[in-house]
Structure formats: structure tokens, C-alpha cells
Amino acid sequence: MTPARGPWTREPAELWPVRVAAVAMLLDALLLITHVLHRSASVLDPDGSSFFPFRRPALWNGGLDGSLVELFGLLQLGAAAVLLLGDGLRGPARRVLAAWGGILLLLLADDLFRIHERVGARLALDRLVPSLGATTAQELGGLLFWAVSGLLLVGGLVRLHRRSAPAARAASWTLLATVVPFVLVAVGYVLLGLARPGLLDGPEGEAVALVRITVKLLTTTLLLVQAQRLTVSRP
């Protein structure tokens, strides 16, 4: 009887990452649709007789702080950070996963307290380069903040990566592959605004912003799924 019951006891735990991914992806899609409806309301319904539920920018605009898109992304990011920290702190052979959890917590704090935006505003790069607009200068300053911070974080991450077990190093590579697309899109968005400031104000800018919001939201979902998969598969 015991061999027959074994697969049934393991299957629910192994299916949890799949179930979480399915639910999170569905919510991602619904939130992105509401973002598009919100941004399209003024075009599709100029008189405001329809689409009124989607006209509140603070709620539906995924590019603004406090929107449902951002809050759901932060919720997933926080959950992934807690899972990775709990997994990585169980032994020195998995400390690189704890480091990843710490990095995700830093990203969470940055979004909640607008750290890189505040640093970028204080740098006031538009005073050094008058051709830069205030918004572009702030974003470029925030990018410089993350460039410097990233060097320090990567140094510690590489050190723990080398000291971790092969399974933890493989998981670390997977997490890196998950994060890289979002980093490239975020950096590209800032550089595009720097190279062609007017582009982001038109229809092309709406499309670029939607790509950035989509990649960011999907990245948080994939990080949560990866963190949960590592926790479930841990011996």
C-alpha cells in the first residue's frame, strides 16, 4: 500500500508552482487589459459615457504608483523574496538564494519608497546638462544609482555563488535569466527617453510603456514561481 500512496502524497506539492503560475498569469492578463482599457478610454469614449470604471488613473494605470498592477507585482516580489530568504538561510550551501532574496527585498523597498527616483532627483543632472528635461534627468540619475548599487550587489552575489552547492548555483543562474530581460527593458526605456524625449509622449510611447509594464509584471510572476519551485523541490 505504501508505494501506491507515495505519488499521491508528493503530487499536490509538486503541482503548487503550476497552480500559482496559472492563477498569477491570469491576474496579470486581466490587470494588463484594464491598463489598456484605461489608457484607451479617452480615445474610444471621448464623451465619457462608457469605460467610466477604468478612468481612475491611480487604480488602473500600471505605470503609476499605487495602481493595482504595481501592487500585485510588489505582492509577488515580496512573496518570492521571503521564500528565497527562507530557503537560502537553511544552510551555507544555499546562501546565494538568500542573497537573491535580499536583492528582491531591496527592489521592493525601492518601489515602495521611490529610492532611485529620489536619488535621481537629488543628483539634478539637468543642471549639468541643460538639454535634459527634469523627468529624463531624474530617470538617468536613478539609472546611475542602480548602476553603482548593482556593482556592489553583483560582487557579493558572485562571491556567495561560488561558495554555494551546484544545485543552488543552477537555481541562481535561472533567477538571473529571469531578471535580465526586465533589466534590459528598464535600461532601454531610460536610454530611449534620453535619445528621443518626444517619442515617449506619443502613441509609440504608450506601446513602449505597455511593454515595460508587461515585462515587469511577468518578471515578478516568474520570480515567484521559481522561488516556490525551489522551496517545493528542496530535499
Coordinates of C-alpha atoms in Angstrom, one line a residue:
M1 CA 0.0 0.0 0.0
T2 CA 2.8 2.4 0.8
P3 CA 4.3 2.6 -2.8
A4 CA 0.8 3.2 -4.2
R5 CA 0.3 6.2 -1.8
G6 CA 3.7 7.8 -2.4
P7 CA 3.0 9.5 -5.7
W8 CA -0.3 10.9 -4.3
T9 CA 1.4 12.5 -1.3
R10 CA 4.0 14.2 -3.5
E11 CA 1.8 15.3 -6.4
P12 CA 0.0 18.2 -4.7
A13 CA 3.2 19.9 -3.5
E14 CA 4.8 19.5 -6.9
L15 CA 1.7 21.0 -8.6
W16 CA 1.6 24.1 -6.5
P17 CA 4.0 26.1 -8.6
V18 CA 1.9 25.2 -11.7
R19 CA -1.3 26.3 -10.0
V20 CA 0.3 29.5 -8.7
A21 CA 1.7 30.3 -12.2
A22 CA -1.7 29.8 -13.8
V23 CA -3.6 32.0 -11.3
A24 CA -0.9 34.7 -11.4
M25 CA -0.7 34.7 -15.2
L26 CA -4.5 35.1 -15.4
L27 CA -4.4 38.0 -13.0
D28 CA -1.5 39.5 -14.9
A29 CA -3.6 39.3 -18.1
L30 CA -6.7 40.9 -16.5
L31 CA -4.7 43.7 -15.0
L32 CA -2.9 44.5 -18.2
I33 CA -6.2 44.5 -20.1
T34 CA -7.6 47.0 -17.5
H35 CA -4.5 49.1 -18.1
V36 CA -5.1 49.2 -21.8
L37 CA -8.8 50.0 -21.3
H38 CA -7.8 52.9 -19.1
R39 CA -5.3 54.3 -21.5
S40 CA -7.7 53.8 -24.4
A41 CA -10.8 55.3 -22.7
S42 CA -10.2 58.9 -23.8
V43 CA -9.8 57.7 -27.5
L44 CA -12.6 55.1 -27.6
D45 CA -15.0 57.1 -25.5
P46 CA -14.3 60.8 -25.7
D47 CA -17.6 61.9 -24.0
G48 CA -17.1 59.7 -21.0
S49 CA -20.4 57.8 -21.2
S50 CA -18.6 54.4 -21.2
F51 CA -15.5 52.9 -19.8
F52 CA -16.1 55.0 -16.6
P53 CA -14.8 52.2 -14.3
F54 CA -11.4 52.4 -16.0
R55 CA -10.9 56.2 -15.8
R56 CA -9.3 56.3 -12.4
P57 CA -5.6 56.6 -13.1
A58 CA -4.4 55.8 -9.6
L59 CA -6.1 52.5 -9.8
W60 CA -5.8 51.2 -13.4
N61 CA -2.7 52.9 -14.8
G62 CA 0.0 50.3 -14.4
G63 CA 2.7 53.0 -14.8
L64 CA 1.7 54.9 -11.7
D65 CA 2.5 54.2 -8.1
G66 CA -0.4 52.6 -6.2
S67 CA -2.0 51.1 -9.2
L68 CA -3.3 47.5 -9.0
V69 CA -0.7 46.4 -11.5
E70 CA 2.1 47.7 -9.3
L71 CA 0.6 46.4 -6.1
F72 CA 0.2 42.9 -7.5
G73 CA 3.7 43.0 -8.8
L74 CA 5.0 44.1 -5.4
L75 CA 3.0 41.3 -3.7
Q76 CA 4.6 38.7 -5.9
L77 CA 8.0 40.2 -5.5
G78 CA 7.7 40.2 -1.7
A79 CA 6.5 36.6 -1.6
A80 CA 9.4 35.5 -3.8
A81 CA 11.9 37.3 -1.6
V82 CA 10.5 35.7 1.6
L83 CA 10.6 32.2 0.0
L84 CA 14.2 32.7 -1.3
L85 CA 15.4 34.0 2.1
G86 CA 13.8 31.2 4.0
D87 CA 15.3 28.6 1.6
G88 CA 18.8 30.2 1.4
L89 CA 19.2 30.6 5.2
R90 CA 18.7 26.9 5.9
G91 CA 22.4 26.2 5.1
P92 CA 25.6 27.8 3.9
A93 CA 25.4 25.7 0.7
R94 CA 22.3 27.7 -0.4
R95 CA 23.3 31.2 0.8
V96 CA 23.3 32.5 -2.8
L97 CA 19.5 32.1 -2.8
A98 CA 19.3 34.2 0.4
A99 CA 21.3 36.8 -1.4
W100 CA 18.7 36.8 -4.2
G101 CA 16.0 37.2 -1.6
G102 CA 17.8 40.2 -0.2
I103 CA 18.1 41.8 -3.6
L104 CA 14.4 41.3 -4.2
L105 CA 13.6 42.9 -0.9
L106 CA 15.8 45.8 -1.9
L107 CA 13.8 46.1 -5.2
L108 CA 10.6 46.0 -3.2
A109 CA 11.8 48.8 -0.9
D110 CA 12.9 50.8 -3.9
D111 CA 9.4 50.6 -5.4
L112 CA 7.7 51.4 -2.1
F113 CA 9.8 54.3 -1.0
R114 CA 10.9 55.5 -4.5
I115 CA 14.6 55.4 -3.6
H116 CA 16.1 55.6 -7.0
E117 CA 13.7 58.4 -8.1
R118 CA 14.6 60.5 -5.0
V119 CA 18.3 59.9 -5.6
G120 CA 17.9 60.7 -9.3
A121 CA 16.1 64.0 -8.4
R122 CA 18.8 65.0 -5.9
L123 CA 21.5 64.4 -8.5
A124 CA 19.8 67.1 -10.6
L125 CA 21.6 66.1 -13.8
D126 CA 19.5 68.6 -15.7
R127 CA 21.7 71.4 -14.1
L128 CA 24.8 69.8 -15.5
V129 CA 23.2 69.1 -18.9
P130 CA 20.6 71.7 -19.5
S131 CA 19.3 69.9 -22.6
L132 CA 17.9 67.2 -20.4
G133 CA 14.3 67.5 -19.2
A134 CA 13.6 67.2 -15.5
T135 CA 11.9 63.8 -15.9
T136 CA 14.7 62.4 -18.1
A137 CA 17.4 63.7 -15.8
Q138 CA 15.6 62.1 -12.8
E139 CA 15.4 58.7 -14.6
L140 CA 19.0 58.9 -15.8
G141 CA 20.1 59.7 -12.2
G142 CA 18.1 56.7 -11.0
L143 CA 19.8 54.6 -13.6
L144 CA 23.2 55.7 -12.3
F145 CA 22.2 54.9 -8.8
W146 CA 21.3 51.3 -9.8
A147 CA 24.5 51.0 -11.8
V148 CA 26.6 51.8 -8.8
S149 CA 24.4 49.7 -6.4
G150 CA 24.4 46.9 -8.9
L151 CA 28.2 46.6 -8.9
L152 CA 28.2 46.2 -5.2
L153 CA 25.3 43.7 -5.2
V154 CA 26.8 41.6 -8.0
G155 CA 30.1 41.4 -6.2
G156 CA 28.5 39.9 -3.1
L157 CA 26.3 37.7 -5.2
V158 CA 29.2 36.3 -7.2
R159 CA 31.1 35.5 -4.0
L160 CA 28.2 33.6 -2.5
H161 CA 27.5 31.9 -5.8
R162 CA 31.0 30.4 -5.9
R163 CA 30.6 29.1 -2.3
S164 CA 27.2 27.5 -2.9
A165 CA 26.3 24.0 -3.8
P166 CA 25.8 23.1 -7.5
A167 CA 22.0 22.9 -7.2
A168 CA 21.9 26.4 -5.6
R169 CA 24.2 27.8 -8.3
A170 CA 22.0 26.3 -11.0
A171 CA 19.0 28.0 -9.4
S172 CA 20.9 31.2 -9.2
W173 CA 21.6 31.1 -12.9
T174 CA 17.9 30.6 -13.5
L175 CA 17.0 33.6 -11.4
L176 CA 19.5 35.7 -13.3
A177 CA 18.0 34.6 -16.6
T178 CA 14.6 35.6 -15.3
V179 CA 15.7 39.1 -14.2
V180 CA 17.9 40.0 -17.2
P181 CA 15.0 40.8 -19.7
F182 CA 13.4 43.2 -17.3
V183 CA 16.8 45.0 -16.6
L184 CA 17.4 45.3 -20.3
V185 CA 13.9 46.7 -20.9
A186 CA 14.2 49.2 -18.0
V187 CA 17.6 50.4 -19.1
G188 CA 16.4 50.6 -22.7
Y189 CA 13.3 52.7 -21.7
V190 CA 15.5 55.3 -19.9
L191 CA 18.0 55.4 -22.8
L192 CA 15.2 55.8 -25.3
G193 CA 13.8 58.7 -23.4
L194 CA 17.2 60.2 -23.3
A195 CA 17.8 59.8 -27.0
R196 CA 14.3 60.7 -28.2
P197 CA 12.4 62.5 -25.5
G198 CA 9.4 63.3 -27.6
L199 CA 8.9 59.7 -28.7
L200 CA 7.6 58.6 -25.3
D201 CA 4.8 61.3 -25.3
G202 CA 3.0 59.9 -28.4
P203 CA 1.4 56.6 -29.4
E204 CA 4.8 55.0 -29.7
G205 CA 5.4 55.9 -26.1
E206 CA 2.2 54.2 -25.0
A207 CA 3.3 51.0 -26.7
V208 CA 6.8 51.2 -25.2
A209 CA 5.3 51.8 -21.7
L210 CA 3.0 48.8 -22.1
V211 CA 6.0 46.6 -23.0
R212 CA 7.8 47.8 -19.9
I213 CA 4.9 47.3 -17.6
T214 CA 4.2 43.8 -19.1
V215 CA 7.8 42.7 -18.7
K216 CA 8.0 43.9 -15.2
L217 CA 4.8 42.2 -14.1
L218 CA 5.6 38.9 -15.8
T219 CA 9.1 39.0 -14.3
T220 CA 7.7 39.2 -10.7
T221 CA 5.4 36.3 -11.6
L222 CA 8.2 34.2 -12.9
L223 CA 10.3 35.0 -9.8
L224 CA 7.5 33.9 -7.5
V225 CA 7.1 30.7 -9.4
Q226 CA 10.8 30.0 -9.4
A227 CA 11.1 30.7 -5.7
Q228 CA 8.1 28.4 -4.9
R229 CA 9.5 25.7 -7.2
L230 CA 12.8 25.8 -5.3
T231 CA 11.1 25.6 -2.0
V232 CA 8.9 22.6 -3.0
S233 CA 11.8 20.7 -4.6
R234 CA 14.1 21.2 -1.7
P235 CA 15.2 17.9 -0.1

